[in-house]
PDB file of C-alpha atoms in Angstrom:
ATOM      1  CA  MET J   1    -182.024 166.661  -7.053  1.00 44.00           C
ATOM      2  CA  GLN J   2    -179.442 166.067  -4.379  1.00 46.00           C
ATOM      3  CA  ARG J   3    -178.507 162.007  -4.522  1.00 46.00           C
ATOM      4  CA  VAL J   4    -178.749 163.094  -8.500  1.00 38.00           C
ATOM      5  CA  SER J   5    -175.882 165.736  -7.650  1.00 45.00           C
ATOM      6  CA  SER J   6    -173.609 162.998  -4.783  1.00 46.00           C
ATOM      7  CA  LEU J   7    -174.120 160.171  -7.799  1.00 41.00           C
ATOM      8  CA  ALA J   8    -172.379 162.631 -10.629  1.00 42.00           C
ATOM      9  CA  LEU J   9    -170.209 163.950  -8.066  1.00 39.00           C
ATOM     10  CA  LEU J  10    -168.869 160.044  -6.671  1.00 40.00           C
ATOM     11  CA  LEU J  11    -168.970 159.374 -10.552  1.00 37.00           C
ATOM     12  CA  ILE J  12    -166.619 162.948 -11.569  1.00 38.00           C
ATOM     13  CA  VAL J  13    -163.931 161.203  -8.620  1.00 37.00           C
ATOM     14  CA  THR J  14    -164.108 157.994  -9.369  1.00 38.00           C
ATOM     15  CA  LEU J  15    -163.277 158.583 -13.427  1.00 35.00           C
ATOM     16  CA  ALA J  16    -160.843 160.916 -11.951  1.00 36.00           C
ATOM     17  CA  LEU J  17    -158.311 158.031 -10.184  1.00 34.00           C
ATOM     18  CA  VAL J  18    -159.269 155.943 -12.418  1.00 36.00           C
ATOM     19  CA  ALA J  19    -157.197 158.616 -15.237  1.00 36.00           C
ATOM     20  CA  VAL J  20    -154.406 158.858 -12.159  1.00 36.00           C
ATOM     21  CA  PRO J  21    -151.928 156.287 -12.425  1.00 40.00           C
ATOM     22  CA  ALA J  22    -151.185 153.896  -9.922  1.00 34.00           C
ATOM     23  CA  SER J  23    -147.720 154.314  -8.759  1.00 40.00           C
ATOM     24  CA  GLY J  24    -148.273 158.351  -8.834  1.00 42.00           C
ATOM     25  CA  GLN J  25    -145.207 158.656  -9.861  1.00 47.00           C
ATOM     26  CA  ALA J  26    -143.845 160.350 -13.458  1.00 60.00           C
ATOM     27  CA  THR J  27    -143.958 159.512 -17.267  1.00 78.00           C
ATOM     28  CA  VAL J  28    -140.941 156.954 -17.637  1.00 83.00           C
ATOM     29  CA  ARG J  29    -138.526 158.707 -19.899  1.00 85.00           C
ATOM     30  CA  VAL J  30    -136.570 157.355 -22.341  1.00 85.00           C
ATOM     31  CA  TYR J  31    -132.821 157.733 -23.690  1.00 86.00           C
ATOM     32  CA  VAL J  32    -131.575 156.419 -26.619  1.00 85.00           C
ATOM     33  CA  ASN J  33    -127.743 156.617 -27.482  1.00 85.00           C
ATOM     34  CA  GLY J  34    -127.778 160.135 -25.279  1.00 85.00           C
ATOM     35  CA  GLU J  35    -130.290 161.586 -26.589  1.00 86.00           C
ATOM     36  CA  GLN J  36    -133.767 162.186 -24.893  1.00 87.00           C
ATOM     37  CA  VAL J  37    -136.862 160.601 -26.915  1.00 84.00           C
ATOM     38  CA  MET J  38    -140.362 162.285 -26.964  1.00 85.00           C
ATOM     39  CA  PHE J  39    -143.319 160.205 -27.637  1.00 81.00           C
ATOM     40  CA  ASP J  40    -147.101 162.524 -28.026  1.00 83.00           C
ATOM     41  CA  GLN J  41    -148.183 158.385 -26.146  1.00 83.00           C
ATOM     42  CA  PRO J  42    -145.496 158.070 -23.737  1.00 82.00           C
ATOM     43  CA  PRO J  43    -144.199 154.377 -22.304  1.00 83.00           C
ATOM     44  CA  VAL J  44    -146.315 152.781 -19.300  1.00 83.00           C
ATOM     45  CA  VAL J  45    -145.677 150.183 -16.821  1.00 81.00           C
ATOM     46  CA  VAL J  46    -148.143 147.161 -17.195  1.00 77.00           C
ATOM     47  CA  GLY J  47    -147.325 144.663 -13.565  1.00 72.00           C
ATOM     48  CA  ALA J  48    -143.279 144.660 -13.815  1.00 75.00           C
ATOM     49  CA  ARG J  49    -143.472 145.325 -17.674  1.00 80.00           C
ATOM     50  CA  VAL J  50    -142.006 149.176 -19.471  1.00 82.00           C
ATOM     51  CA  LEU J  51    -144.020 148.846 -22.504  1.00 84.00           C
ATOM     52  CA  VAL J  52    -142.115 151.224 -25.319  1.00 84.00           C
ATOM     53  CA  PRO J  53    -144.266 152.727 -28.217  1.00 85.00           C
ATOM     54  CA  LEU J  54    -141.963 150.590 -30.306  1.00 83.00           C
ATOM     55  CA  ARG J  55    -141.944 153.567 -33.606  1.00 85.00           C
ATOM     56  CA  GLY J  56    -140.422 156.543 -32.408  1.00 83.00           C
ATOM     57  CA  ILE J  57    -137.276 153.877 -30.655  1.00 83.00           C
ATOM     58  CA  PHE J  58    -137.467 152.429 -33.607  1.00 83.00           C
ATOM     59  CA  GLU J  59    -136.641 154.986 -36.145  1.00 84.00           C
ATOM     60  CA  LYS J  60    -134.839 156.640 -33.719  1.00 81.00           C
ATOM     61  CA  MET J  61    -132.238 154.126 -34.589  1.00 80.00           C
ATOM     62  CA  GLY J  62    -131.958 153.555 -37.825  1.00 81.00           C
ATOM     63  CA  ALA J  63    -135.394 151.906 -39.049  1.00 83.00           C
ATOM     64  CA  SER J  64    -137.810 152.134 -41.149  1.00 89.00           C
ATOM     65  CA  VAL J  65    -142.041 151.105 -39.898  1.00 88.00           C
ATOM     66  CA  VAL J  66    -145.491 150.256 -41.979  1.00 90.00           C
ATOM     67  CA  TRP J  67    -148.278 149.534 -40.505  1.00 88.00           C
ATOM     68  CA  VAL J  68    -150.515 146.802 -41.461  1.00 89.00           C
ATOM     69  CA  PRO J  69    -154.302 147.308 -40.823  1.00 88.00           C
ATOM     70  CA  GLU J  70    -155.616 144.888 -42.863  1.00 89.00           C
ATOM     71  CA  SER J  71    -154.677 142.074 -40.123  1.00 89.00           C
ATOM     72  CA  ARG J  72    -153.093 144.782 -37.215  1.00 91.00           C
ATOM     73  CA  THR J  73    -148.980 143.660 -38.187  1.00 91.00           C
ATOM     74  CA  VAL J  74    -146.296 146.598 -37.974  1.00 89.00           C
ATOM     75  CA  ARG J  75    -143.597 144.910 -39.556  1.00 90.00           C
ATOM     76  CA  ALA J  76    -139.852 147.176 -39.487  1.00 87.00           C
ATOM     77  CA  GLN J  77    -136.664 146.405 -40.901  1.00 88.00           C
ATOM     78  CA  SER J  78    -133.688 148.113 -39.748  1.00 82.00           C
ATOM     79  CA  GLY J  79    -130.953 146.347 -42.550  1.00 80.00           C
ATOM     80  CA  THR J  80    -130.543 142.769 -43.003  1.00 84.00           C
ATOM     81  CA  THR J  81    -132.920 142.502 -39.463  1.00 85.00           C
ATOM     82  CA  SER J  82    -137.131 142.111 -39.485  1.00 88.00           C
ATOM     83  CA  VAL J  83    -138.967 142.599 -37.002  1.00 89.00           C
ATOM     84  CA  GLU J  84    -142.940 141.574 -38.228  1.00 90.00           C
ATOM     85  CA  LEU J  85    -146.150 141.632 -34.460  1.00 87.00           C
ATOM     86  CA  GLN J  86    -149.303 141.377 -34.227  1.00 91.00           C
ATOM     87  CA  ILE J  87    -150.347 143.070 -31.085  1.00 90.00           C
ATOM     88  CA  GLY J  88    -152.884 141.267 -29.497  1.00 90.00           C
ATOM     89  CA  SER J  89    -149.699 138.520 -30.372  1.00 89.00           C
ATOM     90  CA  THR J  90    -147.431 137.698 -26.975  1.00 88.00           C
ATOM     91  CA  THR J  91    -144.877 136.138 -30.535  1.00 89.00           C
ATOM     92  CA  ALA J  92    -142.752 138.452 -33.120  1.00 88.00           C
ATOM     93  CA  ARG J  93    -140.841 137.224 -35.438  1.00 89.00           C
ATOM     94  CA  VAL J  94    -137.267 138.835 -35.767  1.00 88.00           C
ATOM     95  CA  ASN J  95    -135.762 137.208 -39.400  1.00 89.00           C
ATOM     96  CA  GLY J  96    -138.406 134.693 -39.082  1.00 88.00           C
ATOM     97  CA  ALA J  97    -137.768 133.465 -35.970  1.00 88.00           C
ATOM     98  CA  ALA J  98    -140.412 133.004 -33.796  1.00 88.00           C
ATOM     99  CA  VAL J  99    -139.052 135.633 -30.091  1.00 86.00           C
ATOM    100  CA  THR J 100    -141.270 134.838 -27.591  1.00 86.00           C
ATOM    101  CA  LEU J 101    -142.450 138.721 -25.508  1.00 84.00           C
ATOM    102  CA  ASP J 102    -143.394 139.305 -21.921  1.00 81.00           C
ATOM    103  CA  VAL J 103    -146.803 140.966 -22.861  1.00 84.00           C
ATOM    104  CA  PRO J 104    -148.781 141.424 -25.828  1.00 87.00           C
ATOM    105  CA  ALA J 105    -147.828 143.738 -27.816  1.00 85.00           C
ATOM    106  CA  GLN J 106    -150.759 146.730 -27.985  1.00 87.00           C
ATOM    107  CA  ILE J 107    -151.916 149.716 -28.951  1.00 88.00           C
ATOM    108  CA  VAL J 108    -152.431 152.463 -26.563  1.00 85.00           C
ATOM    109  CA  GLY J 109    -153.368 156.483 -27.477  1.00 83.00           C
ATOM    110  CA  GLY J 110    -153.543 154.910 -31.427  1.00 85.00           C
ATOM    111  CA  ARG J 111    -149.617 154.454 -30.437  1.00 86.00           C
ATOM    112  CA  THR J 112    -148.148 150.551 -30.602  1.00 87.00           C
ATOM    113  CA  LEU J 113    -146.503 148.903 -27.666  1.00 86.00           C
ATOM    114  CA  VAL J 114    -144.241 146.126 -26.743  1.00 85.00           C
ATOM    115  CA  PRO J 115    -141.599 145.471 -23.489  1.00 83.00           C
ATOM    116  CA  LEU J 116    -138.763 147.455 -23.192  1.00 78.00           C
ATOM    117  CA  ARG J 117    -136.371 144.151 -23.348  1.00 76.00           C
ATOM    118  CA  PHE J 118    -137.836 142.960 -27.295  1.00 81.00           C
ATOM    119  CA  ILE J 119    -135.915 145.803 -28.405  1.00 74.00           C
ATOM    120  CA  SER J 120    -133.162 144.479 -27.702  1.00 66.00           C
ATOM    121  CA  GLU J 121    -133.752 140.650 -28.349  1.00 69.00           C
ATOM    122  CA  SER J 122    -135.192 142.914 -32.406  1.00 79.00           C
ATOM    123  CA  LEU J 123    -132.642 146.156 -33.312  1.00 76.00           C
ATOM    124  CA  GLY J 124    -129.837 143.952 -30.927  1.00 76.00           C
ATOM    125  CA  ALA J 125    -129.314 146.649 -29.322  1.00 80.00           C
ATOM    126  CA  SER J 126    -128.399 147.702 -24.746  1.00 82.00           C
ATOM    127  CA  VAL J 127    -131.740 148.109 -22.951  1.00 83.00           C
ATOM    128  CA  ASN J 128    -131.688 149.108 -18.768  1.00 83.00           C
ATOM    129  CA  TYR J 129    -133.926 150.507 -17.328  1.00 82.00           C
ATOM    130  CA  ASP J 130    -133.739 152.123 -13.887  1.00 85.00           C
ATOM    131  CA  ALA J 131    -136.656 151.665 -11.269  1.00 83.00           C
ATOM    132  CA  ALA J 132    -135.437 154.185  -8.636  1.00 85.00           C
ATOM    133  CA  SER J 133    -135.608 156.721 -11.533  1.00 85.00           C
ATOM    134  CA  ARG J 134    -138.501 155.491 -14.256  1.00 84.00           C
ATOM    135  CA  THR J 135    -135.817 156.490 -16.966  1.00 86.00           C
ATOM    136  CA  VAL J 136    -135.103 153.853 -20.472  1.00 84.00           C
ATOM    137  CA  THR J 137    -131.863 154.048 -21.209  1.00 86.00           C
ATOM    138  CA  ILE J 138    -131.434 152.022 -25.365  1.00 84.00           C
ATOM    139  CA  THR J 139    -128.410 152.086 -26.641  1.00 84.00           C
ATOM    140  CA  SER J 140    -127.092 151.133 -30.454  1.00 77.00           C
ATOM    141  CA  THR J 141    -124.355 148.247 -30.512  1.00 67.00           C
ATOM    142  CA  GLY J 142    -124.701 147.593 -34.147  1.00 57.00           C
ATOM    143  CA  ALA J 143    -124.988 143.970 -33.567  1.00 46.00           C
ATOM    144  CA  GLY J 144    -128.457 143.302 -34.174  1.00 49.00           C
ATOM    145  CA  PRO J 145    -129.786 140.485 -33.429  1.00 51.00           C
ATOM    146  CA  PRO J 146    -128.143 136.865 -33.875  1.00 51.00           C
ATOM    147  CA  PRO J 147    -128.446 134.760 -37.163  1.00 56.00           C
ATOM    148  CA  PRO J 148    -130.940 132.444 -37.339  1.00 62.00           C
ATOM    149  CA  PRO J 149    -129.140 128.888 -37.567  1.00 66.00           C
ATOM    150  CA  PRO J 150    -128.966 128.232 -41.081  1.00 71.00           C
ATOM    151  CA  PRO J 151    -130.007 124.869 -41.932  1.00 75.00           C
ATOM    152  CA  PRO J 152    -129.064 121.316 -41.824  1.00 76.00           C
ATOM    153  CA  PRO J 153    -126.622 119.606 -44.123  1.00 77.00           C
ATOM    154  CA  PRO J 154    -129.784 117.641 -46.130  1.00 77.00           C
ATOM    155  CA  GLY J 155    -129.146 114.009 -46.068  1.00 70.00           C
ATOM    156  CA  PRO J 156    -128.116 111.371 -48.685  1.00 71.00           C
ATOM    157  CA  PRO J 157    -130.684 111.703 -51.606  1.00 68.00           C
ATOM    158  CA  ALA J 158    -133.921 109.152 -52.036  1.00 70.00           C
ATOM    159  CA  PRO J 159    -133.006 106.090 -53.150  1.00 71.00           C
ATOM    160  CA  VAL J 160    -133.173 105.465 -57.406  1.00 80.00           C
ATOM    161  CA  LYS J 161    -135.846 103.439 -58.047  1.00 90.00           C
ATOM    162  CA  ILE J 162    -134.725 100.973 -60.588  1.00 94.00           C
ATOM    163  CA  THR J 163    -136.853 100.294 -64.117  1.00 94.00           C
ATOM    164  CA  LEU J 164    -137.330  97.253 -66.581  1.00 96.00           C
ATOM    165  CA  THR J 165    -138.984  98.254 -69.959  1.00 96.00           C
ATOM    166  CA  VAL J 166    -139.150  94.570 -72.553  1.00 96.00           C
ATOM    167  CA  ILE J 167    -138.964  94.746 -75.450  1.00 95.00           C
ATOM    168  CA  ARG J 168    -139.569  91.433 -77.043  1.00 95.00           C
ATOM    169  CA  PRO J 169    -142.148  89.998 -76.576  1.00 96.00           C
ATOM    170  CA  VAL J 170    -144.983  91.456 -75.924  1.00 95.00           C
ATOM    171  CA  PRO J 171    -148.608  90.851 -74.421  1.00 94.00           C
ATOM    172  CA  GLY J 172    -149.433  87.935 -77.100  1.00 94.00           C
ATOM    173  CA  GLU J 173    -146.123  87.621 -79.278  1.00 94.00           C
ATOM    174  CA  PRO J 174    -146.586  84.180 -79.889  1.00 96.00           C
ATOM    175  CA  VAL J 175    -142.667  82.904 -79.585  1.00 96.00           C
ATOM    176  CA  ALA J 176    -140.762  79.756 -80.162  1.00 95.00           C
ATOM    177  CA  ASN J 177    -138.426  77.466 -78.487  1.00 95.00           C
ATOM    178  CA  PRO J 178    -135.748  79.355 -77.448  1.00 95.00           C
ATOM    179  CA  MET J 179    -137.596  82.655 -76.831  1.00 96.00           C
ATOM    180  CA  ARG J 180    -136.032  85.566 -76.429  1.00 97.00           C
ATOM    181  CA  VAL J 181    -136.030  88.158 -74.449  1.00 97.00           C
ATOM    182  CA  ARG J 182    -134.502  91.907 -74.586  1.00 97.00           C
ATOM    183  CA  GLY J 183    -135.264  95.200 -72.576  1.00 96.00           C
ATOM    184  CA  THR J 184    -133.918  98.078 -71.162  1.00 97.00           C
ATOM    185  CA  THR J 185    -133.063  98.517 -66.999  1.00 96.00           C
ATOM    186  CA  ALA J 186    -130.382 100.516 -64.932  1.00 94.00           C
ATOM    187  CA  ALA J 187    -126.405 100.031 -65.871  1.00 94.00           C
ATOM    188  CA  ASN J 188    -125.482  96.307 -64.638  1.00 95.00           C
ATOM    189  CA  ALA J 189    -128.819  95.149 -62.905  1.00 96.00           C
ATOM    190  CA  ARG J 190    -129.244  91.285 -62.336  1.00 97.00           C
ATOM    191  CA  VAL J 191    -132.205  90.474 -64.444  1.00 97.00           C
ATOM    192  CA  THR J 192    -134.378  86.998 -64.498  1.00 98.00           C
ATOM    193  CA  ILE J 193    -136.095  85.575 -66.651  1.00 98.00           C
ATOM    194  CA  ASP J 194    -138.409  83.002 -65.770  1.00 98.00           C
ATOM    195  CA  MET J 195    -141.370  80.767 -68.307  1.00 97.00           C
ATOM    196  CA  MET J 196    -144.032  80.166 -65.827  1.00 97.00           C
ATOM    197  CA  PHE J 197    -146.829  77.681 -66.813  1.00 96.00           C
ATOM    198  CA  GLN J 198    -149.453  77.406 -65.333  1.00 94.00           C
ATOM    199  CA  GLY J 199    -147.854  77.655 -61.934  1.00 92.00           C
ATOM    200  CA  GLU J 200    -144.787  75.700 -62.594  1.00 95.00           C
ATOM    201  CA  ARG J 201    -141.416  77.388 -63.657  1.00 96.00           C
ATOM    202  CA  VAL J 202    -140.754  75.165 -67.358  1.00 96.00           C
ATOM    203  CA  GLY J 203    -137.573  77.884 -67.943  1.00 97.00           C
ATOM    204  CA  HIS J 204    -135.250  79.889 -66.150  1.00 97.00           C
ATOM    205  CA  LYS J 205    -131.709  82.361 -66.358  1.00 97.00           C
ATOM    206  CA  VAL J 206    -129.785  85.316 -65.313  1.00 97.00           C
ATOM    207  CA  VAL J 207    -127.732  87.090 -66.626  1.00 97.00           C
ATOM    208  CA  ASP J 208    -126.646  91.458 -66.831  1.00 97.00           C
ATOM    209  CA  ALA J 209    -126.976  94.080 -68.435  1.00 96.00           C
ATOM    210  CA  ASN J 210    -124.407  95.871 -69.752  1.00 96.00           C
ATOM    211  CA  ALA J 211    -123.076  99.694 -68.654  1.00 95.00           C
ATOM    212  CA  ARG J 212    -126.028 101.417 -70.312  1.00 94.00           C
ATOM    213  CA  GLY J 213    -128.631  98.836 -68.630  1.00 95.00           C
ATOM    214  CA  GLU J 214    -129.068  96.440 -72.187  1.00 97.00           C
ATOM    215  CA  PHE J 215    -130.169  93.304 -71.955  1.00 97.00           C
ATOM    216  CA  ASP J 216    -130.352  90.721 -74.948  1.00 97.00           C
ATOM    217  CA  THR J 217    -130.221  86.860 -74.540  1.00 97.00           C
ATOM    218  CA  ASN J 218    -132.146  83.638 -75.193  1.00 97.00           C
ATOM    219  CA  VAL J 219    -134.112  81.581 -72.827  1.00 97.00           C
ATOM    220  CA  ARG J 220    -134.875  78.085 -72.932  1.00 97.00           C
ATOM    221  CA  TYR J 221    -137.732  76.049 -71.754  1.00 97.00           C
ATOM    222  CA  GLU J 222    -139.945  72.717 -71.288  1.00 96.00           C
ATOM    223  CA  VAL J 223    -142.444  73.024 -74.543  1.00 96.00           C
ATOM    224  CA  ARG J 224    -145.547  71.191 -72.406  1.00 94.00           C
ATOM    225  CA  LEU J 225    -148.401  71.896 -74.705  1.00 95.00           C
ATOM    226  CA  ARG J 226    -148.272  74.622 -77.991  1.00 94.00           C
ATOM    227  CA  ASN J 227    -150.245  77.047 -78.703  1.00 94.00           C
ATOM    228  CA  GLU J 228    -150.850  77.482 -74.982  1.00 96.00           C
ATOM    229  CA  THR J 229    -150.608  80.561 -72.884  1.00 96.00           C
ATOM    230  CA  TYR J 230    -147.532  80.762 -71.006  1.00 97.00           C
ATOM    231  CA  ARG J 231    -146.198  83.416 -68.596  1.00 97.00           C
ATOM    232  CA  VAL J 232    -142.677  85.046 -69.072  1.00 97.00           C
ATOM    233  CA  VAL J 233    -141.390  86.649 -65.570  1.00 97.00           C
ATOM    234  CA  ILE J 234    -139.014  89.628 -65.774  1.00 97.00           C
ATOM    235  CA  LYS J 235    -137.399  91.165 -62.792  1.00 97.00           C
ATOM    236  CA  ALA J 236    -134.395  93.553 -62.425  1.00 97.00           C
ATOM    237  CA  SER J 237    -132.698  93.886 -59.330  1.00 95.00           C
ATOM    238  CA  ARG J 238    -130.036  95.729 -58.282  1.00 93.00           C
ATOM    239  CA  GLU J 239    -128.514  96.871 -54.555  1.00 89.00           C
ATOM    240  CA  GLY J 240    -129.985  99.733 -53.490  1.00 87.00           C
ATOM    241  CA  MET J 241    -133.272 100.539 -56.756  1.00 90.00           C
ATOM    242  CA  GLY J 242    -135.061  97.656 -55.237  1.00 92.00           C
ATOM    243  CA  THR J 243    -136.711  95.207 -57.812  1.00 95.00           C
ATOM    244  CA  ALA J 244    -139.119  95.644 -60.996  1.00 95.00           C
ATOM    245  CA  GLU J 245    -140.856  93.620 -62.435  1.00 95.00           C
ATOM    246  CA  GLN J 246    -143.053  93.231 -64.963  1.00 95.00           C
ATOM    247  CA  THR J 247    -144.957  89.559 -66.138  1.00 96.00           C
ATOM    248  CA  ILE J 248    -145.275  89.130 -69.922  1.00 96.00           C
ATOM    249  CA  ARG J 249    -148.523  87.093 -71.859  1.00 96.00           C
ATOM    250  CA  VAL J 250    -147.492  85.039 -74.094  1.00 96.00           C
ATOM    251  CA  ILE J 251    -148.227  82.282 -76.804  1.00 96.00           C
ATOM    252  CA  VAL J 252    -146.245  79.062 -77.257  1.00 96.00           C
ATOM    253  CA  ARG J 253    -145.878  77.458 -80.212  1.00 93.00           C
TER     254      ARG J 253
END
């Protein structure tokens, strides 16, 4: 019995020592714009960092605070400034821009505590901590955090690819010499027409489409064999727009 009582007494003493702050100093006091803020969960010192209750200070500075339990996220809004941070994460978002925290936001006594420096970075306030008196002084500047940089100007538009639509001849169409070739493409594009038979070029012509992109021309070619299949290769090109090509098989009468 004496041994059990001694162990119990040792346990009680140990727990009591853990509950006492290592520093043995008074609670950190916080003043916002000259007025002391009272918290149900006071600020704490973790290592060399002072963690303060976010909601109590933000609301004292006129910001609205919302807790999202599903994602363990705190969202605050002050005028045009939006703040979002997640418990356990060292990255917060201020107006969409990432801000790195000295230590992650954490829940102590049911309240979200954040590093003191984050108050300055998120709402543009002037923050000072006097370690000797363990006093935090926060003064609103009204400036807010700097707005995110404007997006870079858009680059030049991607080049438009040239298009080519051949109206005549159509695939399988019997054609005579000269052969009429009609189509549409980009305005003022250069159009090259080749007549091919068994891998050899038997006809060739270069024309320019008009301002509406239309072309209509007759192409003469050498007839090697009649009632045989020839290939008509039409290419349209324009600087900065690439080349479009179409091949049509026709029968020479």
